[in-house]
Backbone as JSON, one array per atom type, in Angstrom:
{
  "sequence": "NGEQALDCLRGDMYDLMLLDLNMPGMDGLEVLRQAALMAPEMQIILLTAHGSLESAIEALRFGAHDYLLKPCPPDQIIRSVQSGLARRTELAHKHHLLQQLETSVKQLRNAEWNLTYAQSKPNQAAADQANSRIAVVQASLQEAQKEWERVKNGPTRDDLDAAPARIDAAQKALSAREIKAPFNGTIT",
  "N": [[22.41, 11.16, 10.06], [24.06, 11.63, 6.88], [25.98, 9.6, 6.28], [25.13, 7.49, 7.93], [22.65, 6.96, 6.77], [23.41, 6.0, 4.25], [24.82, 3.74, 5.09], [22.68, 2.21, 6.06], [21.39, 1.68, 3.66], [23.22, 0.0, 2.48], [22.81, -2.31, 3.85], [20.09, -3.03, 3.73], [17.05, -3.09, 1.74], [15.08, -0.44, 0.53], [11.97, 1.18, -0.19], [11.43, 3.88, -0.31], [12.86, 7.07, 0.48], [13.06, 9.68, 2.78], [14.65, 12.7, 2.83], [16.76, 15.15, 4.18], [18.06, 18.27, 3.04], [20.12, 19.75, 4.27], [22.41, 18.43, 6.38], [24.39, 17.13, 9.1], [27.83, 16.61, 8.36], [27.93, 14.79, 5.48], [26.14, 16.29, 2.84], [22.64, 16.5, 1.82], [22.31, 16.36, -1.0], [24.58, 14.97, -1.86], [24.16, 12.55, -0.54], [21.81, 11.83, -1.83], [22.79, 11.5, -4.48], [24.57, 9.31, -4.17], [22.84, 7.4, -3.04], [21.01, 7.06, -5.1], [22.57, 5.74, -6.93], [23.11, 3.38, -5.55], [20.58, 2.27, -5.04], [18.65, 2.32, -7.42], [15.87, 2.19, -8.01], [14.61, 3.06, -5.75], [12.62, 5.57, -4.35], [13.2, 8.98, -3.76], [12.6, 11.61, -1.62], [13.25, 14.9, -1.19], [13.62, 17.15, 1.42], [13.7, 20.5, 2.51], [14.62, 23.47, 4.26], [16.12, 25.36, 3.24], [16.02, 25.92, 0.47], [16.96, 26.24, -2.97], [16.98, 27.32, -6.38], [19.07, 26.16, -7.75], [19.77, 23.93, -6.13], [17.4, 22.5, -6.29], [17.25, 21.88, -9.03], [19.56, 20.34, -9.23], [18.87, 18.22, -7.52], [16.71, 17.05, -8.9], [18.07, 16.32, -11.2], [19.68, 14.31, -10.2], [17.77, 12.44, -9.77], [15.71, 12.72, -7.84], [12.51, 12.11, -6.46], [10.77, 14.01, -5.49], [10.83, 17.43, -4.35], [10.61, 19.19, -1.6], [9.69, 22.11, 0.18], [10.39, 23.26, 3.44], [8.55, 25.05, 5.92], [6.53, 22.23, 5.56], [3.31, 21.21, 4.79], [1.74, 18.43, 6.44], [-0.09, 16.92, 4.86], [0.85, 17.36, 2.28], [3.31, 16.09, 2.35], [2.43, 13.47, 2.77], [0.98, 13.03, 0.38], [3.1, 13.16, -1.42], [4.65, 10.99, -0.57], [2.81, 8.91, -1.05], [2.61, 9.11, -3.84], [5.28, 8.61, -4.51], [5.57, 5.96, -3.6], [3.73, 4.7, -5.24], [4.97, 5.12, -7.69], [7.32, 3.65, -7.26], [6.23, 1.08, -7.06], [5.25, 0.85, -9.65], [7.68, 0.91, -11.11], [8.9, -1.44, -10.16], [7.08, -3.31, -11.1], [7.33, -2.93, -13.87], [10.01, -3.69, -14.18], [9.8, -6.4, -13.49], [8.13, -7.26, -15.58], [9.82, -6.81, -17.79], [11.85, -8.66, -17.22], [10.32, -10.98, -17.43], [9.64, -10.86, -20.14], [12.21, -11.12, -21.28], [12.88, -13.71, -20.4], [10.86, -15.17, -21.69], [11.54, -14.74, -24.37], [14.04, -16.02, -24.47], [13.19, -18.66, -23.93], [11.59, -19.06, -26.16], [13.48, -18.92, -28.24], [15.01, -21.16, -27.56], [13.08, -23.17, -27.86], [12.55, -22.9, -30.57], [15.04, -23.65, -31.6], [15.1, -26.29, -30.75], [12.99, -27.24, -32.29], [14.0, -26.91, -34.87], [16.13, -28.69, -34.73], [14.69, -31.05, -34.22], [13.25, -31.25, -36.56], [15.22, -31.82, -38.33], [15.69, -34.41, -37.95], [14.16, -37.61, -38.42], [11.77, -37.48, -36.63], [8.78, -37.11, -35.71], [7.25, -36.8, -33.37], [8.93, -35.39, -31.6], [9.15, -33.0, -33.04], [6.49, -32.13, -32.99], [6.17, -31.75, -30.26], [8.01, -29.65, -29.83], [6.84, -27.67, -31.43], [4.47, -27.3, -29.99], [5.49, -26.3, -27.56], [6.58, -23.9, -28.47], [4.23, -22.53, -29.16], [3.04, -22.19, -26.61], [4.97, -20.56, -25.33], [4.94, -18.34, -27.03], [2.34, -17.38, -26.56], [2.56, -16.69, -23.86], [4.49, -14.69, -24.08], [3.06, -12.8, -25.61], [1.06, -12.08, -23.75], [2.65, -10.9, -21.74], [3.67, -8.76, -23.22], [1.32, -7.31, -23.73], [0.64, -6.55, -21.09], [2.89, -4.98, -20.52], [2.51, -2.85, -22.35], [0.25, -1.79, -21.18], [1.17, -0.7, -18.75], [3.42, 0.87, -19.25], [3.38, 3.67, -19.57], [2.92, 4.93, -17.16], [1.57, 4.97, -13.76], [-1.29, 2.95, -13.08], [-4.8, 3.3, -12.28], [-5.37, 1.3, -10.45], [-2.81, 0.88, -9.37], [-2.44, 3.33, -8.08], [-4.57, 3.22, -6.29], [-3.7, 1.15, -4.68], [-1.62, 2.26, -3.3], [-2.18, 3.59, -0.7], [-2.53, 1.33, 0.97], [0.0, 0.19, 0.86], [1.45, 2.2, 2.08], [0.33, 2.14, 4.62], [1.16, -0.42, 5.41], [3.91, 0.01, 5.37], [4.12, 1.92, 7.39], [3.32, 0.38, 9.59], [5.37, -1.49, 9.59], [7.49, 0.2, 10.17], [6.74, 1.1, 12.72], [7.09, -1.2, 14.11], [9.75, -1.41, 14.42], [12.51, 0.12, 16.18], [12.76, 3.4, 15.67], [15.09, 5.87, 15.13], [15.04, 8.81, 14.39], [15.15, 12.24, 13.86], [12.23, 14.19, 13.96], [10.17, 16.88, 13.57], [7.46, 17.3, 13.39], [4.09, 16.04, 13.01], [2.57, 13.29, 11.41], [-0.55, 12.46, 10.41]],
  "CA": [[23.29, 11.85, 9.14], [24.15, 11.02, 5.55], [26.75, 8.35, 6.32], [24.27, 6.45, 8.51], [21.63, 6.62, 5.78], [24.04, 5.14, 3.24], [25.09, 2.45, 5.73], [21.41, 1.48, 6.08], [21.14, 1.21, 2.28], [24.13, -1.11, 2.19], [22.34, -3.51, 4.55], [18.69, -3.35, 3.47], [16.42, -2.44, 0.6], [13.99, 0.45, 0.9], [11.18, 1.67, -1.31], [11.37, 5.34, -0.32], [13.7, 7.76, 1.46], [12.84, 11.1, 3.05], [16.01, 13.17, 3.0], [16.93, 16.59, 4.37], [19.16, 18.81, 2.26], [21.21, 20.13, 5.18], [22.65, 17.46, 7.44], [25.79, 17.15, 9.52], [28.71, 15.78, 7.53], [27.57, 14.74, 4.07], [24.87, 16.99, 2.6], [21.57, 15.71, 1.23], [22.52, 16.13, -2.43], [25.57, 13.91, -2.01], [23.48, 11.31, -0.14], [20.91, 11.53, -2.94], [23.58, 11.0, -5.6], [25.06, 7.96, -3.85], [21.69, 6.51, -2.83], [20.43, 6.76, -6.42], [23.44, 4.73, -7.55], [23.0, 2.14, -4.78], [19.21, 1.74, -5.11], [18.07, 3.18, -8.45], [14.41, 2.2, -8.04], [14.12, 3.69, -4.54], [12.16, 6.94, -4.56], [13.8, 9.86, -2.75], [11.94, 12.9, -1.46], [14.16, 15.83, -0.54], [12.98, 18.22, 2.19], [14.67, 21.51, 2.91], [14.21, 24.83, 4.63], [17.11, 26.23, 2.6], [15.97, 25.56, -0.93], [17.36, 27.17, -4.01], [16.73, 26.78, -7.7], [20.21, 25.3, -8.1], [19.69, 22.64, -5.44], [16.24, 21.79, -6.81], [17.65, 21.33, -10.33], [20.53, 19.27, -8.98], [18.14, 17.09, -6.94], [15.98, 16.39, -9.98], [19.07, 15.72, -12.09], [20.13, 13.07, -9.55], [16.66, 11.48, -9.73], [14.78, 12.87, -6.72], [11.09, 12.0, -6.82], [10.13, 15.28, -5.15], [11.65, 18.43, -3.65], [9.63, 19.92, -0.8], [10.22, 23.18, 1.02], [9.88, 23.35, 4.81], [7.66, 24.06, 6.54], [5.72, 21.53, 4.56], [2.12, 20.63, 5.44], [1.76, 16.96, 6.47], [-0.82, 16.3, 3.74], [1.7, 17.43, 1.09], [4.29, 15.01, 2.51], [1.7, 12.22, 2.57], [0.72, 12.88, -1.06], [4.37, 12.88, -2.08], [5.0, 9.61, -0.21], [1.9, 8.04, -1.81], [3.02, 9.17, -5.24], [6.57, 7.94, -4.6], [5.38, 4.51, -3.47], [3.06, 4.25, -6.46], [6.01, 5.12, -8.73], [8.19, 2.52, -6.95], [5.47, -0.11, -7.44], [5.25, 0.84, -11.11], [9.02, 0.53, -11.58], [9.11, -2.85, -9.85], [6.24, -4.07, -12.02], [7.96, -2.84, -15.19], [11.21, -4.52, -14.12], [9.33, -7.78, -13.53], [7.66, -7.55, -16.94], [10.98, -6.91, -18.68], [12.47, -9.96, -16.97], [9.43, -11.99, -17.98], [9.82, -10.81, -21.59], [13.52, -11.7, -21.6], [12.78, -15.16, -20.19], [10.03, -15.73, -22.76], [12.32, -14.72, -25.61], [15.02, -17.11, -24.38], [12.47, -19.92, -24.07], [11.16, -19.16, -27.54], [14.66, -19.27, -29.04], [15.35, -22.54, -27.26], [12.07, -24.04, -28.47], [12.77, -22.87, -32.02], [16.22, -24.46, -31.88], [14.68, -27.69, -30.59], [12.17, -27.58, -33.44], [14.91, -27.05, -36.01], [16.84, -29.95, -34.53], [13.75, -32.16, -34.36], [12.87, -31.36, -37.97], [16.35, -32.38, -39.08], [15.65, -35.84, -37.69], [12.83, -38.16, -38.75], [11.1, -37.71, -35.36], [7.61, -36.22, -35.73], [6.81, -36.54, -32.0], [9.77, -34.31, -31.07], [8.78, -31.78, -33.74], [5.18, -31.71, -32.46], [6.4, -31.25, -28.9], [8.66, -28.34, -29.97], [5.81, -26.73, -31.91], [3.57, -27.03, -28.87], [6.21, -25.43, -26.62], [6.67, -22.57, -29.1], [2.92, -21.89, -29.04], [2.87, -21.78, -25.22], [5.88, -19.44, -25.06], [4.45, -17.18, -27.77], [1.18, -16.88, -25.83], [3.09, -16.04, -22.66], [5.15, -13.47, -24.53], [2.02, -11.85, -25.99], [0.45, -11.58, -22.52], [3.6, -9.99, -21.11], [3.73, -7.54, -24.03], [0.08, -6.56, -23.46], [0.78, -5.95, -19.76], [3.89, -3.93, -20.65], [1.85, -1.73, -23.01], [-0.7, -1.21, -20.24], [1.79, 0.01, -17.63], [4.65, 1.57, -19.57], [3.25, 5.12, -19.56], [2.64, 5.5, -15.85], [0.78, 4.12, -12.87], [-2.71, 2.8, -13.36], [-5.68, 3.63, -11.16], [-5.17, 0.23, -9.46], [-1.55, 1.16, -8.7], [-2.66, 4.45, -7.17], [-5.45, 2.75, -5.23], [-2.94, 0.26, -3.8], [-0.6, 3.02, -2.57], [-2.45, 3.76, 0.73], [-2.29, 0.07, 1.68], [1.45, 0.03, 0.97], [1.89, 3.17, 3.08], [-0.09, 1.6, 5.91], [2.06, -1.54, 5.7], [5.22, 0.58, 5.68], [4.03, 2.54, 8.72], [3.3, -0.71, 10.57], [6.73, -2.04, 9.64], [8.33, 1.17, 10.88], [6.39, 1.14, 14.14], [7.58, -2.45, 14.71], [11.18, -1.2, 14.69], [12.83, 1.34, 16.92], [13.24, 4.38, 14.71], [15.78, 6.99, 15.76], [15.19, 9.86, 13.38], [14.49, 13.45, 14.33], [11.1, 14.69, 13.18], [9.59, 17.95, 14.38], [6.04, 17.41, 13.14], [3.37, 14.78, 13.08], [1.78, 12.9, 10.23], [-1.72, 11.68, 10.85]],
  "C": [[23.41, 11.05, 7.85], [24.89, 9.7, 5.54], [25.9, 7.21, 6.87], [23.2, 6.01, 7.52], [22.21, 5.69, 4.72], [24.41, 3.78, 3.81], [23.83, 1.59, 5.77], [21.11, 0.9, 4.7], [22.04, 0.04, 1.91], [23.61, -2.42, 2.79], [20.95, -3.95, 4.18], [18.23, -2.66, 2.2], [15.25, -1.61, 1.11], [13.26, 0.91, -0.34], [11.28, 3.18, -1.44], [12.27, 5.92, 0.77], [13.25, 9.21, 1.55], [14.19, 11.65, 3.48], [16.04, 14.68, 3.17], [18.12, 17.05, 3.55], [20.36, 19.13, 3.13], [21.29, 19.14, 6.33], [24.09, 17.58, 7.88], [26.63, 16.21, 8.65], [28.32, 15.9, 6.07], [26.22, 15.43, 3.85], [23.89, 16.09, 1.84], [21.76, 15.41, -0.25], [23.53, 15.02, -2.67], [24.97, 12.56, -1.6], [22.54, 10.87, -1.26], [21.67, 10.91, -4.11], [24.03, 9.56, -5.35], [23.92, 6.96, -3.68], [21.06, 6.12, -4.15], [21.28, 5.73, -7.16], [23.28, 3.37, -6.87], [21.64, 1.47, -4.96], [18.42, 2.56, -6.13], [16.54, 3.22, -8.49], [13.8, 2.82, -6.78], [13.74, 5.14, -4.86], [12.68, 7.81, -3.42], [13.08, 11.2, -2.79], [12.88, 13.77, -0.64], [13.35, 16.92, 0.14], [14.05, 19.24, 2.58], [14.0, 22.81, 3.31], [15.1, 25.84, 3.93], [17.17, 25.93, 1.11], [16.44, 26.66, -1.86], [17.05, 26.52, -5.35], [17.84, 25.82, -8.1], [20.1, 23.93, -7.43], [18.49, 21.83, -5.93], [16.58, 21.14, -8.15], [18.61, 20.16, -10.14], [19.84, 18.02, -8.42], [17.38, 16.33, -8.03], [16.92, 15.71, -10.96], [19.57, 14.39, -11.52], [18.99, 12.07, -9.36], [15.72, 11.59, -8.55], [13.35, 12.77, -7.24], [10.39, 13.34, -6.58], [11.1, 16.14, -4.37], [10.66, 19.32, -2.92], [10.31, 20.95, 0.09], [9.56, 23.15, 2.39], [9.51, 24.8, 5.1], [6.7, 23.51, 5.49], [4.5, 20.92, 5.27], [2.16, 19.1, 5.38], [1.03, 16.32, 5.29], [0.0, 16.36, 2.45], [2.78, 16.33, 1.16], [3.63, 13.66, 2.24], [1.42, 11.99, 1.09], [2.0, 12.53, -1.81], [4.82, 11.45, -1.79], [4.11, 8.63, -0.99], [2.32, 7.97, -3.27], [4.35, 8.44, -5.44], [6.44, 6.43, -4.5], [4.66, 3.94, -4.68], [4.08, 4.16, -7.6], [6.95, 3.93, -8.51], [7.53, 1.21, -7.35], [5.46, -0.26, -8.96], [6.6, 0.39, -11.66], [9.29, -0.95, -11.32], [8.3, -3.73, -10.81], [6.85, -4.08, -13.43], [9.22, -3.71, -15.24], [10.84, -6.0, -14.22], [8.88, -8.16, -14.94], [8.82, -7.68, -17.92], [11.71, -8.24, -18.48], [11.63, -11.09, -17.56], [9.56, -12.03, -19.5], [11.14, -11.45, -22.01], [13.49, -13.23, -21.46], [11.97, -15.81, -21.31], [10.78, -15.77, -24.08], [13.36, -15.84, -25.6], [14.35, -18.47, -24.56], [12.03, -20.14, -25.51], [12.34, -19.55, -28.44], [15.06, -20.74, -28.82], [14.37, -23.51, -27.92], [12.23, -24.06, -29.99], [13.99, -23.71, -32.41], [15.86, -25.95, -31.79], [13.85, -28.14, -31.79], [13.05, -27.8, -34.67], [15.66, -28.37, -35.91], [15.91, -31.14, -34.78], [13.36, -32.35, -35.82], [14.01, -31.93, -38.82], [16.43, -33.89, -38.9], [14.26, -36.35, -38.08], [12.05, -38.5, -37.47], [9.93, -36.73, -35.24], [7.14, -35.88, -34.31], [7.62, -35.41, -31.39], [9.43, -32.98, -31.73], [7.44, -31.26, -33.23], [5.32, -31.13, -31.07], [7.05, -29.86, -28.97], [7.68, -27.3, -30.46], [4.85, -26.33, -30.8], [4.21, -26.06, -27.87], [6.33, -24.02, -27.18], [5.34, -21.84, -28.95], [2.67, -21.38, -27.62], [3.73, -20.55, -24.91], [5.42, -18.2, -25.79], [3.24, -16.57, -27.08], [1.61, -16.14, -24.57], [3.74, -14.7, -23.01], [4.12, -12.41, -24.92], [1.33, -11.26, -24.76], [1.36, -10.58, -21.81], [3.7, -8.68, -21.89], [2.49, -6.69, -23.82], [0.16, -5.85, -22.11], [1.79, -4.81, -19.79], [3.26, -2.69, -21.29], [0.89, -1.02, -22.05], [-0.01, -0.32, -19.21], [2.95, 0.92, -18.01], [4.56, 3.09, -19.47], [2.84, 5.7, -18.22], [1.75, 4.59, -15.03], [-0.69, 4.1, -13.28], [-3.5, 3.22, -12.13], [-5.51, 2.57, -10.06], [-3.88, 0.45, -8.67], [-1.73, 2.27, -7.67], [-3.56, 4.05, -6.01], [-4.72, 1.88, -4.22], [-1.94, 1.02, -2.94], [-0.93, 3.21, -1.1], [-2.21, 2.48, 1.54], [-0.8, -0.17, 1.86], [2.0, 0.99, 2.03], [1.55, 2.66, 4.47], [0.83, 0.46, 6.33], [3.45, -1.02, 6.08], [5.22, 1.23, 7.06], [4.02, 1.49, 9.81], [4.69, -1.32, 10.72], [7.65, -1.1, 10.4], [8.02, 1.18, 12.37], [6.86, -0.13, 14.86], [9.06, -2.35, 15.05], [11.36, 0.03, 15.56], [13.46, 2.31, 15.94], [13.86, 5.54, 15.47], [16.05, 8.03, 14.68], [14.49, 11.09, 13.89], [13.37, 13.85, 13.39], [10.35, 15.67, 14.06], [8.1, 18.11, 14.18], [5.38, 16.08, 13.29], [2.67, 14.54, 11.76], [0.65, 12.05, 10.75], [-2.4, 11.05, 9.68]]
}
């Protein structure tokens, strides 16, 4: 049920959630809304046999990765999961790059301050060291900016190629745990 799903999110991090629209207690849209706040980079795929245009719009407004109508062929679910995991990988990579850019900017500012300080003193060795550090940080920043430009507009072919391996790893991780979730079909 929805409460149990949210309890799981409070204890662990997940890359992807498959969510039914109609559940006992809290409905899928409310779980989606809360889950998106708790784990904004997690991809959520909503499945329903009782779909409507209103619920589809609401699901997308709350950030659902996909909205699938039951009965849904297993290959469509697999494609959606692959796409969701590729998107999750892309978001994590972008987040990492942004952190790297922020760190590089801070290091650059610190090195520039050190240079300014060193230049105010008659200490050429300190000024040379600060200039050297600035060059290293600028090179790092340029590399991070190039990588950001490469990935900012969507997943690359490498990201998509890596998705099946991530799915396989996720399936192995799931099979290592005891999963108690109703599922009326099979995914091969």
